[in-house]
Each structure stands twice: as structure tokens, then as C-alpha cells.
Coordinates of C-alpha atoms in Angstrom, one line a residue:
M19 CA 150.8 117.9 85.9
G20 CA 147.3 116.7 86.8
S21 CA 146.1 113.5 85.2
A22 CA 142.9 113.3 83.1
T23 CA 141.3 111.6 86.1
D24 CA 142.3 114.5 88.3
L25 CA 140.8 117.0 85.9
A26 CA 137.5 115.1 85.5
S27 CA 137.1 114.4 89.2
A28 CA 137.6 118.1 90.2
T29 CA 135.2 119.6 87.6
R30 CA 133.3 122.7 88.8
R31 CA 130.3 123.9 86.9
F32 CA 128.9 127.5 86.7
R33 CA 126.0 129.2 84.9
A34 CA 125.5 132.7 83.6
P35 CA 122.9 134.6 81.5
A36 CA 122.7 133.8 77.8
G37 CA 125.5 135.4 75.8
A38 CA 127.8 136.0 78.8
S39 CA 131.3 136.7 77.7
A40 CA 134.2 134.4 78.5
P41 CA 136.2 135.4 81.6
R42 CA 139.4 137.3 81.0
L43 CA 142.3 134.8 80.9
S44 CA 145.2 137.2 80.4
G45 CA 147.5 138.2 83.2
L46 CA 147.5 134.7 84.9
R47 CA 151.1 134.3 86.1
G48 CA 153.1 131.9 84.0
V49 CA 150.0 130.6 82.2
T50 CA 149.0 131.0 78.5
A51 CA 145.6 130.3 77.0
A52 CA 145.0 128.2 73.9
A53 CA 141.4 128.0 72.6
D54 CA 140.2 125.1 70.4
P55 CA 137.6 125.6 67.6
A56 CA 134.0 125.7 68.7
V57 CA 132.1 122.4 68.6
V58 CA 128.3 122.2 67.9
A59 CA 126.3 119.4 69.4
E60 CA 122.6 118.7 69.4
T61 CA 120.4 116.3 71.3
Q62 CA 116.8 115.6 70.4
R63 CA 114.4 114.1 73.1
Y64 CA 111.9 111.7 71.7
D65 CA 108.5 110.9 73.2
T66 CA 104.8 110.4 72.4
D67 CA 102.6 113.4 71.8
D68 CA 101.2 113.0 75.3
L69 CA 104.7 112.5 76.8
R70 CA 104.2 108.9 78.1
L71 CA 108.0 108.3 78.3
A72 CA 108.6 111.4 80.4
A73 CA 105.7 110.5 82.7
A74 CA 107.4 107.1 83.2
G75 CA 110.8 108.6 83.9
I76 CA 112.3 107.4 80.6
R77 CA 114.6 109.5 78.4
L78 CA 115.1 108.6 74.7
E79 CA 117.5 110.8 72.9
L80 CA 119.3 111.2 69.6
A81 CA 122.7 112.9 70.3
T82 CA 124.5 114.4 67.2
G83 CA 128.0 115.7 67.4
P84 CA 130.6 116.8 64.8
D85 CA 131.8 113.2 64.1
D86 CA 129.0 110.8 65.0
A87 CA 125.5 110.4 66.2
Q88 CA 124.1 107.9 68.7
W89 CA 120.8 107.0 70.4
R90 CA 120.6 107.0 74.2
L91 CA 118.0 105.4 76.3
T92 CA 117.9 106.0 80.1
L93 CA 115.5 103.9 82.0
P94 CA 113.9 104.8 85.4
G95 CA 116.0 103.9 88.4
E96 CA 119.1 103.0 86.4
D97 CA 122.4 104.8 86.1
D98 CA 123.5 102.9 82.9
V99 CA 122.6 104.4 79.6
I100 CA 121.8 102.1 76.7
R101 CA 123.7 103.5 73.6
L102 CA 123.3 102.5 70.0
P103 CA 125.0 104.2 67.0
A104 CA 122.6 106.1 64.7
T105 CA 123.0 104.5 61.3
V106 CA 121.3 104.9 57.9
P107 CA 118.3 102.5 58.0
D108 CA 118.4 99.4 55.9
V109 CA 114.7 99.7 54.9
E110 CA 114.1 101.9 51.9
G111 CA 112.0 104.9 52.8
A112 CA 112.5 104.5 56.5
D113 CA 113.1 107.7 58.6
P114 CA 116.7 107.9 59.6
H115 CA 115.6 109.8 62.7
S116 CA 113.3 107.0 63.9
P117 CA 114.5 105.2 67.0
P118 CA 116.1 101.8 66.3
A119 CA 113.9 98.8 66.8
E120 CA 116.0 97.5 69.7
L121 CA 115.1 100.6 71.8
D122 CA 111.6 101.0 70.5
E123 CA 111.0 97.4 71.7
L124 CA 112.0 98.3 75.2
V125 CA 109.6 101.3 75.4
R126 CA 106.7 99.8 73.5
G127 CA 104.8 99.0 76.6
V128 CA 104.9 102.6 77.6
R129 CA 104.2 104.3 74.3
R130 CA 101.7 101.7 73.3
D131 CA 99.6 102.9 70.3
R132 CA 101.4 106.3 70.1
S133 CA 104.3 107.0 67.8
L134 CA 107.5 108.6 68.9
R135 CA 108.6 112.0 67.7
P136 CA 111.0 114.8 68.8
V137 CA 109.5 116.8 71.7
A138 CA 112.5 118.8 72.7
R139 CA 115.9 119.9 71.4
V140 CA 119.1 120.9 73.2
R141 CA 121.7 122.8 71.1
T142 CA 125.2 123.4 72.5
V143 CA 128.0 125.5 71.1
R144 CA 131.1 124.7 73.1
T145 CA 134.6 126.2 73.1
T146 CA 137.4 124.6 75.2
T147 CA 140.3 126.7 76.3
R148 CA 143.5 125.0 77.6
L149 CA 145.6 126.8 80.2
L150 CA 149.3 125.9 79.8
A151 CA 152.4 126.5 81.8
S152 CA 155.6 125.9 79.8
G153 CA 153.6 123.6 77.5
V154 CA 152.2 121.6 80.5
L155 CA 148.4 121.5 80.9
R156 CA 147.3 123.3 84.1
A157 CA 143.6 123.5 83.6
T158 CA 140.8 123.6 81.0
L159 CA 137.8 125.9 80.8
D160 CA 134.7 125.0 78.7
R161 CA 132.3 127.7 77.7
A162 CA 129.0 126.6 76.2
D163 CA 126.0 128.5 74.9
V164 CA 123.0 126.3 75.6
S165 CA 119.6 126.5 74.0
V166 CA 116.7 124.2 75.2
A167 CA 113.4 124.2 73.2
T168 CA 110.3 122.2 73.4
L169 CA 108.8 121.2 70.1
G170 CA 105.2 120.8 69.0
D171 CA 102.1 123.0 69.0
S172 CA 103.6 125.3 71.6
T173 CA 107.3 126.0 72.0
T174 CA 109.2 127.1 75.0
V175 CA 112.8 128.2 74.7
D176 CA 115.3 128.7 77.4
T177 CA 118.9 129.8 76.9
W178 CA 121.9 130.3 79.1
T179 CA 125.7 130.1 79.1
E180 CA 127.5 127.6 81.2
F181 CA 131.1 127.1 82.2
A182 CA 132.9 123.9 83.3
L183 CA 136.3 124.4 85.0
H184 CA 138.6 121.4 85.1
P185 CA 141.5 122.4 87.4
P186 CA 144.2 119.8 88.4
A187 CA 144.0 118.2 91.8
R188 CA 146.9 120.5 92.8
G189 CA 146.5 124.1 91.9
A190 CA 144.2 125.7 94.4
A191 CA 145.5 129.2 93.8
L192 CA 144.9 129.0 90.0
A193 CA 141.4 127.5 90.6
A194 CA 140.5 130.3 93.0
E195 CA 141.6 133.0 90.6
L196 CA 139.6 131.4 87.7
E197 CA 136.5 131.2 89.9
R198 CA 136.9 134.8 90.8
R199 CA 137.1 135.8 87.2
L200 CA 134.0 133.7 86.3
G201 CA 132.2 135.6 89.0
D202 CA 133.1 138.9 87.2
V203 CA 131.1 137.8 84.1
G204 CA 128.1 136.8 86.2
A205 CA 128.7 133.1 86.5
V206 CA 127.3 131.4 89.6
A207 CA 127.1 127.8 90.8
A208 CA 125.4 125.7 88.1
G209 CA 121.7 125.4 87.9
P210 CA 119.9 122.4 86.4
A211 CA 121.7 120.5 83.6
A212 CA 120.2 120.7 80.1
D213 CA 118.5 117.3 80.4
D214 CA 117.0 118.3 83.8
R215 CA 115.8 121.6 82.3
V216 CA 114.1 119.6 79.5
D217 CA 112.3 117.5 82.1
E218 CA 111.2 120.8 83.8
L219 CA 109.8 122.3 80.6
L220 CA 108.0 119.1 79.6
A221 CA 106.5 118.5 83.1
P222 CA 103.4 120.8 82.8
A223 CA 102.3 118.8 79.8
R224 CA 102.6 115.4 81.3
P225 CA 99.5 113.5 82.2
R226 CA 99.0 113.6 86.0
R227 CA 97.5 111.1 88.3
V228 CA 94.6 112.3 90.5
R229 CA 94.8 111.3 94.1
R230 CA 91.2 110.7 95.0
G231 CA 89.9 110.8 98.6
K232 CA 91.2 112.6 101.6
K233 CA 94.4 111.5 103.3
G234 CA 93.6 108.6 105.7
T235 CA 90.5 107.4 103.8
A236 CA 90.2 103.8 102.6
G237 CA 90.0 105.0 99.0
R238 CA 93.3 106.9 99.3
V239 CA 95.1 103.9 100.7
L240 CA 93.7 101.7 98.0
V241 CA 94.6 104.0 95.1
D242 CA 98.1 104.5 96.5
Y243 CA 98.6 100.7 96.6
L244 CA 97.2 100.3 93.0
A245 CA 99.5 103.0 91.8
A246 CA 102.5 101.3 93.3
Q247 CA 101.6 98.0 91.5
V248 CA 100.9 99.8 88.2
D249 CA 104.4 101.3 88.4
A250 CA 105.9 97.8 89.2
L251 CA 104.1 96.3 86.3
A252 CA 105.5 99.0 84.0
A253 CA 109.0 98.5 85.3
Q254 CA 108.9 94.7 84.9
D255 CA 107.5 95.1 81.4
I256 CA 110.9 96.7 80.4
R257 CA 112.8 94.0 82.3
V258 CA 110.9 91.2 80.6
R259 CA 111.6 92.7 77.2
R260 CA 115.3 92.7 78.2
D261 CA 115.1 89.1 79.3
E262 CA 116.4 89.9 82.8
P263 CA 116.3 87.2 85.5
D264 CA 113.1 86.8 87.5
A265 CA 111.4 89.6 85.4
V266 CA 108.4 87.4 84.3
H267 CA 107.8 86.3 87.8
Q268 CA 107.9 89.9 89.2
M269 CA 105.6 91.1 86.4
R270 CA 103.2 88.2 87.3
V271 CA 103.3 89.2 91.0
A272 CA 102.5 92.8 90.1
S273 CA 99.5 91.8 88.0
R274 CA 98.3 89.4 90.7
R275 CA 98.5 92.1 93.4
L276 CA 96.5 94.4 91.2
R277 CA 93.9 91.8 90.6
S278 CA 93.7 90.7 94.2
A279 CA 93.3 94.3 95.4
L280 CA 90.5 95.0 93.0
Q281 CA 88.8 91.7 94.0
A282 CA 89.3 91.9 97.8
Y283 CA 88.2 95.5 98.0
R284 CA 85.3 95.5 95.6
P285 CA 83.0 97.4 97.9
L286 CA 85.3 100.4 97.6
V287 CA 85.2 100.6 93.8
D288 CA 82.7 100.7 90.9
R289 CA 82.7 97.1 89.7
E290 CA 81.4 98.0 86.3
R291 CA 84.8 99.6 85.6
T292 CA 87.0 97.3 87.6
D293 CA 85.7 93.8 86.9
P294 CA 86.7 94.0 83.2
L295 CA 90.2 95.0 84.5
V296 CA 90.3 92.0 86.8
D297 CA 89.5 89.7 83.8
E298 CA 92.2 91.3 81.7
L299 CA 94.8 91.0 84.5
R300 CA 93.8 87.3 85.0
D301 CA 94.4 86.7 81.3
L302 CA 97.8 88.5 81.5
G303 CA 98.7 86.3 84.4
R304 CA 97.8 83.2 82.4
T305 CA 100.0 84.3 79.6
L306 CA 102.9 84.9 81.9
A307 CA 102.4 81.6 83.8
P308 CA 104.0 79.1 81.4
A309 CA 107.2 81.1 81.1
R310 CA 107.5 81.3 84.9
D311 CA 106.4 77.7 85.6
A312 CA 108.8 76.3 83.0
E313 CA 111.7 78.2 84.7
V314 CA 110.7 77.0 88.2
L315 CA 110.3 73.4 87.0
R316 CA 113.6 73.3 85.2
E317 CA 115.4 74.6 88.2
R318 CA 113.6 72.3 90.6
I319 CA 114.2 69.1 88.5
S320 CA 117.8 70.1 87.8
A321 CA 118.4 70.7 91.5
G322 CA 116.8 67.3 92.2
I323 CA 119.1 65.5 89.8
S324 CA 122.2 67.3 91.3
G325 CA 121.1 66.2 94.8
L326 CA 120.8 62.5 93.9
D327 CA 123.4 59.8 94.7
P328 CA 125.2 59.5 91.3
A329 CA 124.3 55.8 91.3
L330 CA 120.7 56.8 90.9
V331 CA 121.3 59.0 87.8
L332 CA 121.0 56.7 84.9
G333 CA 121.5 58.0 81.4
P334 CA 121.8 61.6 80.1
V335 CA 118.9 62.8 82.2
Q336 CA 120.2 66.4 82.7
A337 CA 120.8 66.8 79.0
Q338 CA 117.2 65.7 78.4
V339 CA 115.9 68.1 80.9
T340 CA 117.8 71.0 79.3
R341 CA 116.5 70.1 75.8
H342 CA 113.0 69.7 77.0
F343 CA 112.7 73.0 78.9
A344 CA 114.7 75.0 76.3
R345 CA 112.0 74.5 73.8
I346 CA 109.2 75.1 76.3
E347 CA 110.8 78.3 77.7
A348 CA 111.5 79.6 74.2
E349 CA 107.9 79.1 73.2
A350 CA 106.6 80.6 76.4
R351 CA 108.9 83.7 76.1
A352 CA 107.7 84.2 72.5
A353 CA 104.1 84.0 73.7
V354 CA 104.8 86.6 76.4
L355 CA 106.5 89.0 74.0
A356 CA 103.6 88.6 71.5
E357 CA 101.2 89.4 74.3
L358 CA 103.1 92.5 75.4
D359 CA 103.2 93.7 71.8
G360 CA 99.6 93.1 71.2
D361 CA 96.6 95.4 71.2
R362 CA 94.9 93.8 74.2
Y363 CA 97.9 94.5 76.5
A364 CA 98.1 98.1 75.2
R365 CA 94.4 98.5 76.1
L366 CA 95.1 97.1 79.6
R367 CA 97.9 99.5 80.2
T368 CA 95.7 102.4 79.1
A369 CA 92.9 101.2 81.3
L370 CA 95.2 101.0 84.3
D371 CA 96.4 104.6 83.6
D372 CA 92.8 105.7 83.4
L373 CA 92.1 103.9 86.7
L374 CA 94.6 106.1 88.4
T375 CA 93.7 109.3 86.6
D376 CA 90.1 108.9 87.6
P377 CA 89.7 106.3 90.3
P378 CA 86.2 104.8 90.3
L379 CA 85.8 104.9 94.1
S380 CA 82.5 104.2 95.8
P381 CA 81.0 106.2 98.7
R382 CA 82.4 103.6 101.2
A383 CA 85.9 104.5 100.0
Q384 CA 85.6 107.9 101.7
K385 CA 85.3 106.3 105.1
P386 CA 88.4 106.2 107.4
A387 CA 90.9 103.5 106.3
G388 CA 91.5 102.3 109.8
K389 CA 87.9 101.1 110.1
E390 CA 86.9 100.3 106.5
L391 CA 89.9 98.4 105.2
P392 CA 89.8 95.7 108.0
R393 CA 86.1 95.4 107.7
V394 CA 86.3 94.7 103.9
A395 CA 89.4 92.5 104.3
A396 CA 87.4 90.3 106.8
K397 CA 85.3 89.0 103.9
T398 CA 88.4 87.7 102.2
A399 CA 89.4 86.1 105.5
H400 CA 86.0 84.4 105.6
R401 CA 86.5 83.1 102.0
L402 CA 89.9 81.6 103.1
E403 CA 88.3 79.9 106.1
K404 CA 85.6 78.3 103.9
A405 CA 88.3 77.0 101.5
V406 CA 90.2 75.5 104.4
A407 CA 87.0 73.8 105.7
R408 CA 86.4 72.3 102.3
M409 CA 90.0 71.1 102.1
E410 CA 89.6 69.3 105.5
S411 CA 86.9 67.1 103.9
D412 CA 88.4 67.0 100.4
E413 CA 92.2 66.5 100.5
S414 CA 92.5 66.6 96.8
D415 CA 95.3 68.5 95.1
D416 CA 92.6 70.9 93.6
A417 CA 91.2 71.7 97.1
I418 CA 94.7 72.4 98.5
H419 CA 95.5 74.6 95.5
R420 CA 92.3 76.5 96.1
V421 CA 93.4 77.3 99.6
R422 CA 96.8 78.4 98.3
K423 CA 95.1 80.9 95.9
D424 CA 92.8 82.2 98.6
A425 CA 95.7 82.5 101.1
K426 CA 97.6 84.5 98.6
R427 CA 94.7 86.9 98.1
M428 CA 94.4 87.2 101.8
R429 CA 98.1 88.0 102.1
Y430 CA 97.9 90.7 99.5
A431 CA 94.7 92.1 101.1
T432 CA 96.6 92.3 104.4
E433 CA 99.6 94.0 102.6
L434 CA 97.3 96.7 101.3
A435 CA 95.6 97.3 104.6
R436 CA 98.9 97.4 106.6
P437 CA 99.2 101.2 106.7
A438 CA 95.8 101.5 108.4
A439 CA 95.9 98.5 110.7
P440 CA 97.6 97.8 114.0
R441 CA 101.2 97.1 113.1
K442 CA 102.0 94.2 115.5
Q443 CA 98.8 92.3 114.7
V444 CA 99.2 92.7 111.0
K445 CA 102.9 91.7 111.1
A446 CA 102.1 88.5 113.1
F447 CA 99.2 87.7 110.8
R448 CA 101.3 88.2 107.6
T449 CA 104.1 86.0 109.1
G450 CA 101.7 83.2 109.8
L451 CA 100.1 83.5 106.3
K452 CA 103.5 83.5 104.7
G453 CA 104.4 80.2 106.4
L454 CA 101.2 78.6 105.3
Q455 CA 101.5 80.0 101.8
T456 CA 105.1 78.8 101.4
A457 CA 104.1 75.3 102.3
L458 CA 101.1 75.4 99.9
G459 CA 103.4 76.7 97.2
E460 CA 105.8 73.8 97.8
H461 CA 102.8 71.4 97.5
Q462 CA 101.7 72.9 94.2
D463 CA 105.2 72.8 92.8
S464 CA 105.4 69.1 93.7
V465 CA 102.1 68.5 91.9
V466 CA 103.3 70.3 88.7
S467 CA 106.7 68.7 89.0
R468 CA 105.3 65.2 89.1
E469 CA 103.3 65.8 85.9
A470 CA 106.5 67.0 84.2
L471 CA 108.5 64.0 85.6
R472 CA 106.0 61.6 84.2
E473 CA 106.3 63.2 80.8
L474 CA 110.1 63.2 80.9
G475 CA 110.1 59.5 81.9
A476 CA 107.8 58.7 79.0
Q477 CA 110.0 60.6 76.6
A478 CA 113.1 58.8 77.9
H479 CA 111.4 55.4 77.4
A480 CA 110.3 56.3 73.9
A481 CA 113.8 57.3 73.0
G482 CA 115.2 54.0 74.3
D483 CA 116.8 55.6 77.4
N484 CA 116.3 54.8 81.0
G485 CA 113.5 56.7 82.9
F486 CA 114.5 55.4 86.3
T487 CA 115.9 58.7 87.6
F488 CA 112.7 60.6 86.8
G489 CA 110.8 57.9 88.7
V490 CA 113.1 58.4 91.7
L491 CA 112.4 62.2 91.6
H492 CA 108.7 61.5 91.3
G493 CA 108.8 59.5 94.4
H494 CA 110.7 62.3 96.2
D495 CA 108.1 64.8 95.2
S496 CA 105.2 62.5 96.3
A497 CA 106.9 62.2 99.7
A498 CA 107.4 66.0 99.9
A499 CA 103.7 66.6 99.1
A500 CA 102.6 64.1 101.8
L501 CA 104.8 65.9 104.3
V502 CA 103.2 69.2 103.5
E503 CA 99.8 67.8 103.8
A504 CA 100.6 66.5 107.2
R505 CA 101.9 69.9 108.3
L506 CA 99.0 71.9 107.0
P507 CA 96.7 71.7 110.1
G508 CA 99.4 73.0 112.3
L509 CA 100.4 75.8 109.9
W510 CA 96.8 76.8 109.7
D511 CA 96.4 77.0 113.5
V512 CA 99.5 79.3 113.6
A513 CA 98.2 81.5 110.7
W514 CA 94.7 81.7 112.1
K515 CA 95.4 82.5 115.7
K516 CA 92.6 84.7 117.1
K517 CA 95.1 87.2 118.5
A518 CA 96.8 87.8 115.2
R519 CA 93.6 88.4 113.3
R520 CA 92.0 90.6 115.8
W521 CA 92.5 93.5 113.5
L522 CA 89.9 92.1 111.1
R523 CA 86.4 93.4 112.0

């Protein structure tokens, strides 16, 4: 007898026209058929009226069977399905068919100001027939009448019959005979599953992005890059709401890349439309910054404590660090979630969608990317050169931080231009910039860390504890910053080799 695993792993699916009869199961040598009662199941797909979830690759469904009902949320790029039982709402007057708050929270950044409603329904009437030999299960055959319908102002209905054959791992002759008989009733290898068919029916109504500019133009490369970053921002929105590791950082990176692209390549766009977006993206980054900075600081200081000689760790310093940053990180996360649930963020996401639907490209954007992108990127390079020159005469932390920000913008500008620039030159240039930017990032981390260590030391003193350990770490960070400052001229020379930046015109 085949095990349940054998049956599941060998499943073969077939499809036939609606109303197709079940294959004849009599006359199978030594096998009797036993049919179970029909089971009715229904799945409703939920979305906004303009199908924002579908456009984002998200499926939100309410599945109802004979014994229970559950909500299912499938996120883009993930195999796992989030499942929650459908229960009677606790709030009087609430709609029992409204998605639960836990799932609505995850998709709020996508649906924004639009409410969720049923947009499609799948109804399945399934009958299972067991094929037995002397009471032993040999195979099962499921027959299902499937109806898929879109809901709303216009309705499209598609119906078919499908069969699922679950033969045992051993039983090729029986399986072959069953497949032959399925062919007799018009069943062929299965087409799209019901969920996929829903996607197909909804697809024509989804909002579509317009790809502006001919292939190979500067505008086309710019819009493609912006689209990738908008998608990254949307993906990280969901991860931030799920409190996944590094999600805030990656969302901040996506917003920074968008902002840098719109700033570095201003000559290619209508600034009246894009400058307000730059301001909003900057504000979003500022909201995300405290959560990310607190995480980095906690990890840096905790690692510093762990790396010290135990004789230099006086008092419950790690416990103090944990308490201190637990409060800061909780407050920062609350601020991030409040921002993501607010009207301003919803307007930003809508504006980004509009940017891609109707990109505000200037006439220069229609020029060949290979010439125009390096020419525009050269202005960002000049900006970085000026910042470095100022740093050479003003070695303050602020001047060094300015170079760090301009180096990051240059790196992102290079990243955008990469498809249209000489590969080897761009690779060498990005590598040099990365080394410089890494060192500048370490310097900035030491600056912020020293401020936090002073505060922690003062807190320890006020509580009657010993702040010596925080002073030791402060000294280590001061030495690390001095080392970076000594290395900066050499790193700049490497990053700014004439050969590597020859692609800039």
C-alpha cells in the first residue's frame, strides 16, 4: 500500500470542459470504487477597487470550507502563506468578512487610502473517489467543478472541471489505465490553477506602468532604476511592519537611492514634480534614521564591551546598554509605524506610483544613455571633489560627514549609470568609492557612538555606578576616528584615479 506521502508526491492534475463527466471506474481488475460526499469550498480574493494588491503581487483571501474558514495572505517572493482563522469580530457592528487587523496592517502601505473588498470568487464542488483492492487503498481520484468569477461593476466568469489523480508510488499499470480513461472524457494536462486564473482575469484591470523613452535612452535607464527602488521600498514596507531584521535599514537605503537618483539626474526630469518628492523622501529617511541608528549603536557598543579585557568591564554595563537602547528602539519603531500608517506616507507612495505611470522626463532624457548619463553624473562627481577640497582645509566631523553623504550620492549615481557606461571603468570606480565610503561610515559611526557613550557614562555616574568602561570605549572610538582620518587621503587617491573615472564626461 502506498503511504500518504507517496500519494501526495505523485499527484497528477488534469483539466476538462465544464460539466465533464467522471471517468468510468468500473471494470478495473480487482479494484472497487467508493465515492465520498461532495464538499463545497469557496475562496474570496480581497483587494482595493483599483487592484493595488494584485499589482504588487499580493494575494489576500478568505477561504471557507465545510468545517472552518481562514484568512490567507501570500506576499510577493515568498512561499510561506500567513494564515489566520476567520472568527466573529469582537467589535459590535464590525463586518465578519473584513480582513483581520494583523493582515490589514501588513498590506496598509499598498492599499493606502483604499478599502479592501471582495474582487473575485472561486467556488469548488469536489468529490473524492477512493479505489480499493481488498480494502487496501490503491489510488484516489478527485473531481472538482470549478467556477471563477470577478466581482464588481463588470463580471467575468470562467468554469471548468478538473481532476487530481493520486496513484501510489507503485502502480504504474493502474495509473496508466486511469489516465487513459480520463482522456476518454476530454481531460488533458492541467491548465492554470484557480488562483492563477484569478490573476489572469484581474490582470487587464490592474494599473500599468508606462515605460517612457526608447530603449537605450537616458530616460529609460533612469525610469527602470526608479521602478526597481520603488519596488524595493514597497517590499521593505511589509518587512518593517513584520519587524524583520535589517528591514528598516533596507527601506532607508531604497528611499535614499530614490532621492539620490532624482537629485543627481535632475537635468533629465521636471523638477517641479520631482523636487517635492525629494523632500518627502528625505523626511521619510529622517523618520527611519533613529530606529536604524539605535540598532547600529547598540550592536557596536555591545560588541565593544564583549571585546574588552574583563578587567576593564566595571559594573553592569551591558545591562545598562540593553535597558537604554530597548527604550530608544521601542520609541523609534513606534515612530516608524506611525509614519507608515500616516497620510503623508500614503501620499508619498501614491506620488511614486504616479511618477512611474507618467514619468516627468525632460527632452534631455531622450538622448542616448551612454552619452547623457555620464555627462550628468560628472556634476555629482564635481560636487564630491569640492566637498573633499573643503575637508582638506576643515577637518571637522561635519566636513567629513559631508564628504560621506556626497560620496554615497556619487556611488548611487554610478550604480544607476552602470548599464550605459564602460563596465570595467565603472566597476573600478565603484570599488574605490566603496572603500572610501566604508571608511567614512566607520568615522561617522565613531562620532555618533562617542556621543552615546558620553550619555551612558553620565547615566552610570548619576545612578551611582562606575562609568569607567564607557570611557574606555570612548577612547577606542576616538582612536578609530583618528585612524580613519589618517587614511582618508590615500583612500581618496585610490577612489579618484583618473583612469577609473574616465567614463565621466
